[in-house]
Coordinates of C-alpha atoms and ligand atoms in Angstrom, one line a residue:
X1 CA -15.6 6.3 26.6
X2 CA -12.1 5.7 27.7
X3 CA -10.0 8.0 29.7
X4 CA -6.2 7.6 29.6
X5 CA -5.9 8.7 33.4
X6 CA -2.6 6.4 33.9
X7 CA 0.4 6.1 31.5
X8 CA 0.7 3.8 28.7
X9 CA 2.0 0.2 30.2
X10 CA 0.5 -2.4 27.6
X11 CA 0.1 -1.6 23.9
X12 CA -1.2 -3.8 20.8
X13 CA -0.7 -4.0 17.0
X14 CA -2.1 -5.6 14.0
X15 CA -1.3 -5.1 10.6
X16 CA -4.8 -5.0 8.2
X17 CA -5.3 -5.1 4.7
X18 CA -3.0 -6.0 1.9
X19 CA 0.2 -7.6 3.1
X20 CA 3.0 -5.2 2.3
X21 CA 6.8 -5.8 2.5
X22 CA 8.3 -4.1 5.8
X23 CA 5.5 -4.9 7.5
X24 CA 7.6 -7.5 9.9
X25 CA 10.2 -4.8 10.0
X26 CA 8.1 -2.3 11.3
X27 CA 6.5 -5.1 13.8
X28 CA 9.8 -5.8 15.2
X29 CA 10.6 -2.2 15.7
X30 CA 7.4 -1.8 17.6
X31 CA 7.9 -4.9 19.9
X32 CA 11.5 -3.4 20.6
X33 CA 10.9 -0.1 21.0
X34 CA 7.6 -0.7 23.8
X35 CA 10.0 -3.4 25.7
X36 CA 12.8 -1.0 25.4
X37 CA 10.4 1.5 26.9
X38 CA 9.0 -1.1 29.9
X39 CA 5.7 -1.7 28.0
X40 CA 4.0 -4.7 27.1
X41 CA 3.3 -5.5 24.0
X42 CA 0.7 -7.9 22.7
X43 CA 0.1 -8.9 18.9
X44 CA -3.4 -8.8 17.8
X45 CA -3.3 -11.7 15.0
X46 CA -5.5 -11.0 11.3
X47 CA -6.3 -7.4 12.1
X48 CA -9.3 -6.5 13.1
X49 CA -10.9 -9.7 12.8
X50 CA -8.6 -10.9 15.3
X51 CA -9.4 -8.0 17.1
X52 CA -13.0 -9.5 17.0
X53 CA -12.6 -12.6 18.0
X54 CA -9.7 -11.9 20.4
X55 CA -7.0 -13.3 18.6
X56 CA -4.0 -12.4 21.0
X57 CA -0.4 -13.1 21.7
X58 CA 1.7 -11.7 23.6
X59 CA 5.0 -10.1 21.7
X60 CA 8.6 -11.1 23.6
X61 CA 12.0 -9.5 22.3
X62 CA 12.5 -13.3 21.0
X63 CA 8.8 -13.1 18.7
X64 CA 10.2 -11.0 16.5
X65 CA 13.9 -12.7 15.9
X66 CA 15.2 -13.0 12.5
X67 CA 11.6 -11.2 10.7
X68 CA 13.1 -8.1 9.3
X69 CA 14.1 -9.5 6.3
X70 CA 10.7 -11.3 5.5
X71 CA 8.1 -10.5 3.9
X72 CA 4.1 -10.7 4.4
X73 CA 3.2 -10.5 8.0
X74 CA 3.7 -12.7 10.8
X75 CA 0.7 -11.3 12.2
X76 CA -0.9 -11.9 9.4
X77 CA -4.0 -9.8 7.9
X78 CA -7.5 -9.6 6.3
X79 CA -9.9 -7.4 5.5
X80 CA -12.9 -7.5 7.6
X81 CA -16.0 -5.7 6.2
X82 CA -18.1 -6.2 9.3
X83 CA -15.4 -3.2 10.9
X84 CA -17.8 -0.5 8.9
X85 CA -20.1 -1.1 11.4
X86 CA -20.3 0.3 14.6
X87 CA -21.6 -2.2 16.8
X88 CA -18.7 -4.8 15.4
X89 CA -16.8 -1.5 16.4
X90 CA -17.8 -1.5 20.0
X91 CA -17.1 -4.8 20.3
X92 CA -13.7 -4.6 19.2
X93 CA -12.9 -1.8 21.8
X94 CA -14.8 -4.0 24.4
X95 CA -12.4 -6.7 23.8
X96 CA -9.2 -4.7 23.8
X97 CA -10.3 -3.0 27.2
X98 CA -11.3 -6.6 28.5
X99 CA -7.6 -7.5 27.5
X100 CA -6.1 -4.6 29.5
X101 CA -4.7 -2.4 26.2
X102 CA -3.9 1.2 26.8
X103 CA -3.5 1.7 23.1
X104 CA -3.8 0.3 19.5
X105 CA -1.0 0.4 16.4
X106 CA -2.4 -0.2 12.8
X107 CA -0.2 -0.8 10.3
X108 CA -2.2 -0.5 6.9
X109 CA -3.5 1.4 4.3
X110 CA -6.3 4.0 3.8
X111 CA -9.2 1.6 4.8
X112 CA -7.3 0.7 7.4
X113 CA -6.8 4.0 8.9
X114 CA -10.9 4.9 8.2
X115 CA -11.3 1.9 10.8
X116 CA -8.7 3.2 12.9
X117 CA -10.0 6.7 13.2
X118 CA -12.9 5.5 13.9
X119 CA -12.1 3.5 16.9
X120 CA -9.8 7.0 18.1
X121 CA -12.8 9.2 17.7
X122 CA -15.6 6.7 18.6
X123 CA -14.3 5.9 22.1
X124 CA -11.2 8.3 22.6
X125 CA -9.1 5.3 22.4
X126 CA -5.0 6.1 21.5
X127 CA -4.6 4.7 18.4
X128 CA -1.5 5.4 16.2
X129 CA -1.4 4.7 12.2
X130 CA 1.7 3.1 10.7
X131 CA 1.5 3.5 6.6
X132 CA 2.1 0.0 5.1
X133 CA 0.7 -0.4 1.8
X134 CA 1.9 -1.0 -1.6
X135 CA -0.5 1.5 -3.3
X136 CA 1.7 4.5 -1.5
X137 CA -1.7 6.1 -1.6
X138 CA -1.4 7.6 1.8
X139 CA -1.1 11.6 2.7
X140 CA 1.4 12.3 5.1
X141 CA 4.4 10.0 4.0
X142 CA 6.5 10.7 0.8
X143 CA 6.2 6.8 0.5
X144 CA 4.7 4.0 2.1
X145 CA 6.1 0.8 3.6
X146 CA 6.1 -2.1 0.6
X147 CA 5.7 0.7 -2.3
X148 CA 9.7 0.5 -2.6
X149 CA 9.8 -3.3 -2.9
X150 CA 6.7 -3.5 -4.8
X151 CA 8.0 -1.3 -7.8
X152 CA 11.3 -2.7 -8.0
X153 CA 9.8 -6.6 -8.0
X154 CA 7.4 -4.9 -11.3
X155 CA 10.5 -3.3 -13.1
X156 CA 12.7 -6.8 -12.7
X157 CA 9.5 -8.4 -14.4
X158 CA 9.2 -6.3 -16.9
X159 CA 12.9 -6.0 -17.8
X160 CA 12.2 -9.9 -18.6
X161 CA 8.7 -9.3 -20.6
X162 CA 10.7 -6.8 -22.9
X163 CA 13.3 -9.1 -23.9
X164 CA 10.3 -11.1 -25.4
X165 CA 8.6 -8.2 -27.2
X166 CA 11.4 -7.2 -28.2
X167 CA 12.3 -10.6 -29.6
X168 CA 9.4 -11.6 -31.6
X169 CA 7.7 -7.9 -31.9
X170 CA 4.8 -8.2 -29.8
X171 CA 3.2 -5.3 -28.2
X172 CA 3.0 -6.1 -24.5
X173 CA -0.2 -5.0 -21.6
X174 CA 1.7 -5.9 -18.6
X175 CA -1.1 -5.2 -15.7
X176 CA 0.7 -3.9 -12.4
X177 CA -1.4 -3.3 -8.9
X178 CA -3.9 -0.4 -7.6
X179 CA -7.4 -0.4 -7.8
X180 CA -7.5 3.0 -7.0
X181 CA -3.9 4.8 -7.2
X182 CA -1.5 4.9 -9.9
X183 CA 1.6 5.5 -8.3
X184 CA 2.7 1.7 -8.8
X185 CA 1.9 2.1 -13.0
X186 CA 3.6 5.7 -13.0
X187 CA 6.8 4.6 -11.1
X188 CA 7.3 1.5 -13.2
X189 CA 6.3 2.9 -16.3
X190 CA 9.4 5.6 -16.2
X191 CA 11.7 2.7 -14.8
X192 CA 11.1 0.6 -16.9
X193 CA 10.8 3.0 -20.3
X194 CA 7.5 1.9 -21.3
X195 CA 5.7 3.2 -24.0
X196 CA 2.8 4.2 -22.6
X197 CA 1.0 4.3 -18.5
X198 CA -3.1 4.1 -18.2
X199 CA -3.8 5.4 -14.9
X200 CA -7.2 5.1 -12.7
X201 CA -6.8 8.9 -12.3
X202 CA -6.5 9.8 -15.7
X203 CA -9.6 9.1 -18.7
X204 CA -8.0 6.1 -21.1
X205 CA -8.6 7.0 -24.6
X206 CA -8.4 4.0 -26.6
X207 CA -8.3 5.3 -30.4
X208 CA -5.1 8.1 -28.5
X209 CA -3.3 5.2 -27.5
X210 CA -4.0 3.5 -31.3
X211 CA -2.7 6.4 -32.7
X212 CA 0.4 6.7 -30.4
X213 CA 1.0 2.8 -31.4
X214 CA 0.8 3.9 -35.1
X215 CA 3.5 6.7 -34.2
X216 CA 5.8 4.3 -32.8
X217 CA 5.4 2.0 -35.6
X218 CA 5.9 4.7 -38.1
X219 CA 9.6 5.3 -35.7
X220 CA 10.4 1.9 -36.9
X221 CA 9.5 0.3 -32.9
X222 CA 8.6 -3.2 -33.5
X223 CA 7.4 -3.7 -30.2
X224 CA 6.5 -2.2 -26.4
X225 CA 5.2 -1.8 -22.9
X226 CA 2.4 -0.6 -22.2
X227 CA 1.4 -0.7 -18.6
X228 CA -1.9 -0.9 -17.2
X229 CA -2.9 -0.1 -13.5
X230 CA -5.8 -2.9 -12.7
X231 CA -8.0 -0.2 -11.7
X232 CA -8.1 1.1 -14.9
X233 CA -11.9 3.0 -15.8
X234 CA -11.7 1.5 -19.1
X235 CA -10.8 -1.9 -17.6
X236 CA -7.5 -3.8 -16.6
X237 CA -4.7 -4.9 -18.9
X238 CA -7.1 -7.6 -20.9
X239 CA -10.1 -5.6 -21.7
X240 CA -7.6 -2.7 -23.0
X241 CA -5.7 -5.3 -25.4
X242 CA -9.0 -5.9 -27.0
X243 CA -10.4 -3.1 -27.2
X244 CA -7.0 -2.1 -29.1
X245 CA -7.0 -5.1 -30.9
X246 CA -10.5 -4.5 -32.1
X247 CA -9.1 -1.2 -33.9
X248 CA -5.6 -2.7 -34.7
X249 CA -5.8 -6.3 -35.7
X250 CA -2.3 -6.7 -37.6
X251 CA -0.8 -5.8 -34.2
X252 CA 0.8 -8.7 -32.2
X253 CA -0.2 -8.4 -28.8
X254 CA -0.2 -10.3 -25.4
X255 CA -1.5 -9.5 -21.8
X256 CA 0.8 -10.0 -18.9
X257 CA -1.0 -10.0 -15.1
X258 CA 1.6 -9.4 -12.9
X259 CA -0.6 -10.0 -9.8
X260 CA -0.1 -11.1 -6.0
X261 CA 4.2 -11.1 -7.2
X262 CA 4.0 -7.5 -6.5
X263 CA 3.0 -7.8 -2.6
X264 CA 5.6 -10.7 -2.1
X265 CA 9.0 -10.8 -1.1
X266 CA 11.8 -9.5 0.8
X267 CA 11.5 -5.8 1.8
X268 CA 14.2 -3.9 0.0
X269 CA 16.5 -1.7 2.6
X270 CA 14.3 1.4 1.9
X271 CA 11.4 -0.6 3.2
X272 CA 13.5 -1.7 6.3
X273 CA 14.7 1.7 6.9
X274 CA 11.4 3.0 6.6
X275 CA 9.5 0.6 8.7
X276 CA 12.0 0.7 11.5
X277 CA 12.1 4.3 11.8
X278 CA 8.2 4.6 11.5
X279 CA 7.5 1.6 14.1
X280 CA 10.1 3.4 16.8
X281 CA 8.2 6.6 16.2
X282 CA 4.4 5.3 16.7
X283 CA 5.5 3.5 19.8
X284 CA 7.4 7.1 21.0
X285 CA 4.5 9.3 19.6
X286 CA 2.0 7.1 22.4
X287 CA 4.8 7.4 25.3
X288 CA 4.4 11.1 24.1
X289 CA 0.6 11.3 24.6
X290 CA -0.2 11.7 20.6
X291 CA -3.2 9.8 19.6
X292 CA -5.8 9.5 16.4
X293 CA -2.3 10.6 14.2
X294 CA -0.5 8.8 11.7
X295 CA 3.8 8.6 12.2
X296 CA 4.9 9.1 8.5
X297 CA 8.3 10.6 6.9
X298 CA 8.3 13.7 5.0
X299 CA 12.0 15.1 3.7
X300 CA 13.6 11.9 6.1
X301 CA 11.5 13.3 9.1
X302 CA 9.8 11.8 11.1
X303 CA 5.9 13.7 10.9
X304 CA 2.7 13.3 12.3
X305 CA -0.4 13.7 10.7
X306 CA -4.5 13.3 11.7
X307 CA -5.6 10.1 10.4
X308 CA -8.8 11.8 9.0
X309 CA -6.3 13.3 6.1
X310 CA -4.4 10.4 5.3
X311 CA -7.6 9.0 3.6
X312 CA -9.3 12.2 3.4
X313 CA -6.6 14.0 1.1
X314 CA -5.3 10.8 -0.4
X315 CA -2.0 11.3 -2.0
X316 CA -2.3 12.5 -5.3
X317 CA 0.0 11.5 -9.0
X318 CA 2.2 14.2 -10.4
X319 CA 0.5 14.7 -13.6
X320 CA 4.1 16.4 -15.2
X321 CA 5.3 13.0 -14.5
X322 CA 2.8 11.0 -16.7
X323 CA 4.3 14.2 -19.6
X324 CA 7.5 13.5 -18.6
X325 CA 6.8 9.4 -19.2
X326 CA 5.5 9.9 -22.5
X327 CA 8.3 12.5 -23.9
X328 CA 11.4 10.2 -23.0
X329 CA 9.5 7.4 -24.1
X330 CA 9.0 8.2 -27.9
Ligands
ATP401 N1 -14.9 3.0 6.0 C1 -14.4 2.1 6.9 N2 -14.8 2.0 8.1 C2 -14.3 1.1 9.0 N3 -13.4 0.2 8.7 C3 -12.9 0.2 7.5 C4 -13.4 1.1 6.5 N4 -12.7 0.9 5.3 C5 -11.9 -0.2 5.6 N5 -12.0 -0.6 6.8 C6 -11.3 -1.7 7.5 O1 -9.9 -1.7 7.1 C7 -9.7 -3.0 6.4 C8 -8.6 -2.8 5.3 O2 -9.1 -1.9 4.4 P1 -8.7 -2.1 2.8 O3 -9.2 -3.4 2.4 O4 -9.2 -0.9 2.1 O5 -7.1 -2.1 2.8 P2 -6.1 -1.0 3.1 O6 -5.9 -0.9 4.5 O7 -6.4 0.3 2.3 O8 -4.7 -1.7 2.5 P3 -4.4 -1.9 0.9 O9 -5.1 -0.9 0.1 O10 -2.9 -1.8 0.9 O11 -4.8 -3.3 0.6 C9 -11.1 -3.4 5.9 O12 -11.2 -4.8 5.6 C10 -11.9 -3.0 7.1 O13 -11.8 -3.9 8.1
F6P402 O1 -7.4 -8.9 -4.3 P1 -6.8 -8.6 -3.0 O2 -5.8 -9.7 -2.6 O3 -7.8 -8.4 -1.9 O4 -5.9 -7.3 -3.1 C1 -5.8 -6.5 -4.2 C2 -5.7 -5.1 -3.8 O5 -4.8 -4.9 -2.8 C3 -3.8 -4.0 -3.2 O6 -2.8 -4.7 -3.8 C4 -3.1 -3.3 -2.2 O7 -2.6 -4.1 -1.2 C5 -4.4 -3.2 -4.3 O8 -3.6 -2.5 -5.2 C6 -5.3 -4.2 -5.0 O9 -6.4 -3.5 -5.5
MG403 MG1 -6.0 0.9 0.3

C-alpha cells in the first residue's frame, strides 16, 4: 500500500485507449502545469502497457513544443487486456514506485478509468482521470476531449455523401463510431438533417424504418441519410442495408463506413480549450491532495467526480432529442 507521507514532486501520464483529438493538448497542459508547479513529469509511453514494460520518458517544457494542434497522441496508446488482472496490476504499480512516481494521470475513456480506479483503490495510489474519448460516454463532463472534432469531421463527410444521394437518388447507411454510446450518431444525425439515427441504446425496428422510407417517398424525397452507430443491436450500417433491402428491393441503396477518419485530425478549438483547461486542473487537483477523481467541466466549470461513476453511471442520450431528430427531419 502506498502512503503519500511527502508532497507530490514527480508525476506521470499516459493516454490509453482510442486515440482522441486534444489528447496532445491536454498532454502539453499537464507537462506545463507540473514544471510550472516544480514537479517532474515523466511520460509513460502506450498506456498501460508501457506502464508494464516501463516504457518511460521524461517530459521537458521543450517535449511538448508545437503538439497542441495535432492530433493522435504523442504518447501514443493501446489497449491492454492483461490490465483486468490484478497481478499485471501490481506490477504496474511496482514499476511506477520503482520509478520514483508520486502519482498517475490517465487520459482515456471509461475502460480506461475502470483500470485507473483500480490502481487508486487497489494500492491507494493518487491517480487523476482526464476524459479523452470520442464516444463522450463519460459521467461527469458535459463533453469529452475529441467528441467535438469527431462530430464535426462526420458532418463534413456527410455533407459530401448527400450531394451524391441526392444526385442519383440513392438512399445512403453512412456508419459513424460507438460500439456502445450513441452520442456520435445523435449529434450528427441532427447536424447533418438525416432522415433517420439507429442508436445502440434504442431497439432498431427494421419493417419502422421501411415504413418511414415509404413515407418519405410518398413526400416526393428521392433520396437520404440514414445513420447508423456501429454498435448497432441489429448490426452496423451493412447488415441494416440488407436487411432493408431484403423488404425494399426497388430502393437504391449504398453503405458508407466512415471509420478510423472520425478519431483523426486536428483538434478543433473546443477540444483545445477543453484539454487545456482539464490537463491544468488534474495536475492542480494532485497539488491539492484529490485522488481516485476524474477533472471534468460541467456549465464551463471545472468539476470533480469519483472515477467509480464516470463508468458506473455512464452518460446517458436524451431520448427527446432522437423525437426532436425525427420531427425536423420529415
Ligand atoms: N475492467 C477493467 N479493468 C482494468 N482495466 C481495464 C478495464 N477495462 C478497460 N481497462 C483498460 O483500459 C484500456 C482501455 O479501455 P477501452 O479499450 O475500453 O478504451 P476506453 O478507455 O474506454 O477508450 P475508447 O472507448 O475511447 O476507445 C484497456 O485496454 C485496459 O487496459
Ligand atoms: O477498433 P478500434 O480501433 O479498437 O476502435 C474502435 C472503437 O473505439 C472507439 O472509436 C472509441 O475510441 C469506439 O467508438 C469504437 O468502438
Ligand atoms: Mg470507451
Amino acid at each position: 500500500m502506498y502512503t503519500n507521507s511527502n508532497k507530490i514532486k514527480r508525476i506521470a501520464l499516459l493516454t490509453s485507449g482510442g486515440d482522441a483529438p486534444g489528447m496532445n493538448a491536454a498532454i502539453r497542459a499537464i507537462v506545463r502545469t507540473g514544471i510550472y508547479n516544480n514537479l517532474e513529469v515523466v511520460g509513460i509511453k502506450n498506456g498501460f502497457s508501457g506502464l508494464l514494460k516501463k516504457d518511460f520518458v521524461e517530459m521537458k517544457s521543450n517535449s511538448v513544443s508545437k503538439i497542441i494542434s495535432r492530433g493522435g497522441t504523442i504518447l501514443k496508446s493501446a489497449r491492454c487486456k492483461e490490465f483486468k488482472l490484478k497481478e499485471t496490476r501490481e506490477k504496474a504499480f511496482a514499476n511506477l514506485r520503482e520509478m520514483g512516481i508520486d502519482a498517475l494521470i490517465v487520459n482515456g475513456g471509461d475502460g480506461s478509468f475502470r483500470g485507473a480506479d483500480l490502481l487508486s483503490k487497489e494500492f491507494g495510489f493518487p491517480v487523476i482521470g482526464i476524459p479523452c474519448t470520442i464516444d463522450n460516454d463519460i459521467y461527469g463532463t458535459d463533453f469529452t476531449i475529441g467528441f467535438d472534432t469527431a462530430i464535426n469531421t462526420v458532418i463534413e463527410a456527410v455533407d459530401k455523401i448527400r450531394d451524391t444521394a441526392e444526385s442519383h437518388n440513392i438512399i445512403f447507411f453512412v456508419e459513424v463510431m460507438g460500439r456502445d454510446s450513441g452520442f456520435i450518431a445523435l449529434y450528427t444525425s441532427i447536424a447533418s438533417g438525416a432522415e433517420a439515427t439507429l442508436l445502440p441504446e434504442v431497439k432498431t425496428d427494421i419493417k419502422q424504418i421501411c415504413s418511414y422510407m415509404e413515407q418519405e417517398r410518398r413526400a416526393n424525397k428521392t433520396s437520404g441519410i440514414i445513420i447508423v452507430a456501429e454498435g448497432d443491436k441489429e448490426g452496423g450500417a451493412t447488415e441494416i442495408a440488407r436487411k432493408v433491402k431484403e423488404q425494399l428491393p426497388e430502393y437504391e441503396t449504398r453503405v458508407t463506413i466512415l471509420g478510423h477518419i472520425q478519431r483523426g485530425g486536428n483538434p478543433s478549438c473546443k477540444d483545445r480549450v477543453l484539454a487545456s483547461i482539464l490537463g491544468h486542473g488534474a495536475v492542480t487537483a494532485l497539488l491539492e491532495g484529490k485522488q481516485g477523481v476524474m477533472v471534468g467541466m460541467a456549465h464551463n466549470r471545472t468539476v470533480y467526480t469519483p472515477l467509480e461513476e464516470t463508468y458506473l453511471k455512464h452518460d446517458q442520450i436524451d431520448h427527446n432529442w432522437i423525437e426532436v431528430s425525427k420531427i425536423i427531419s420529415l
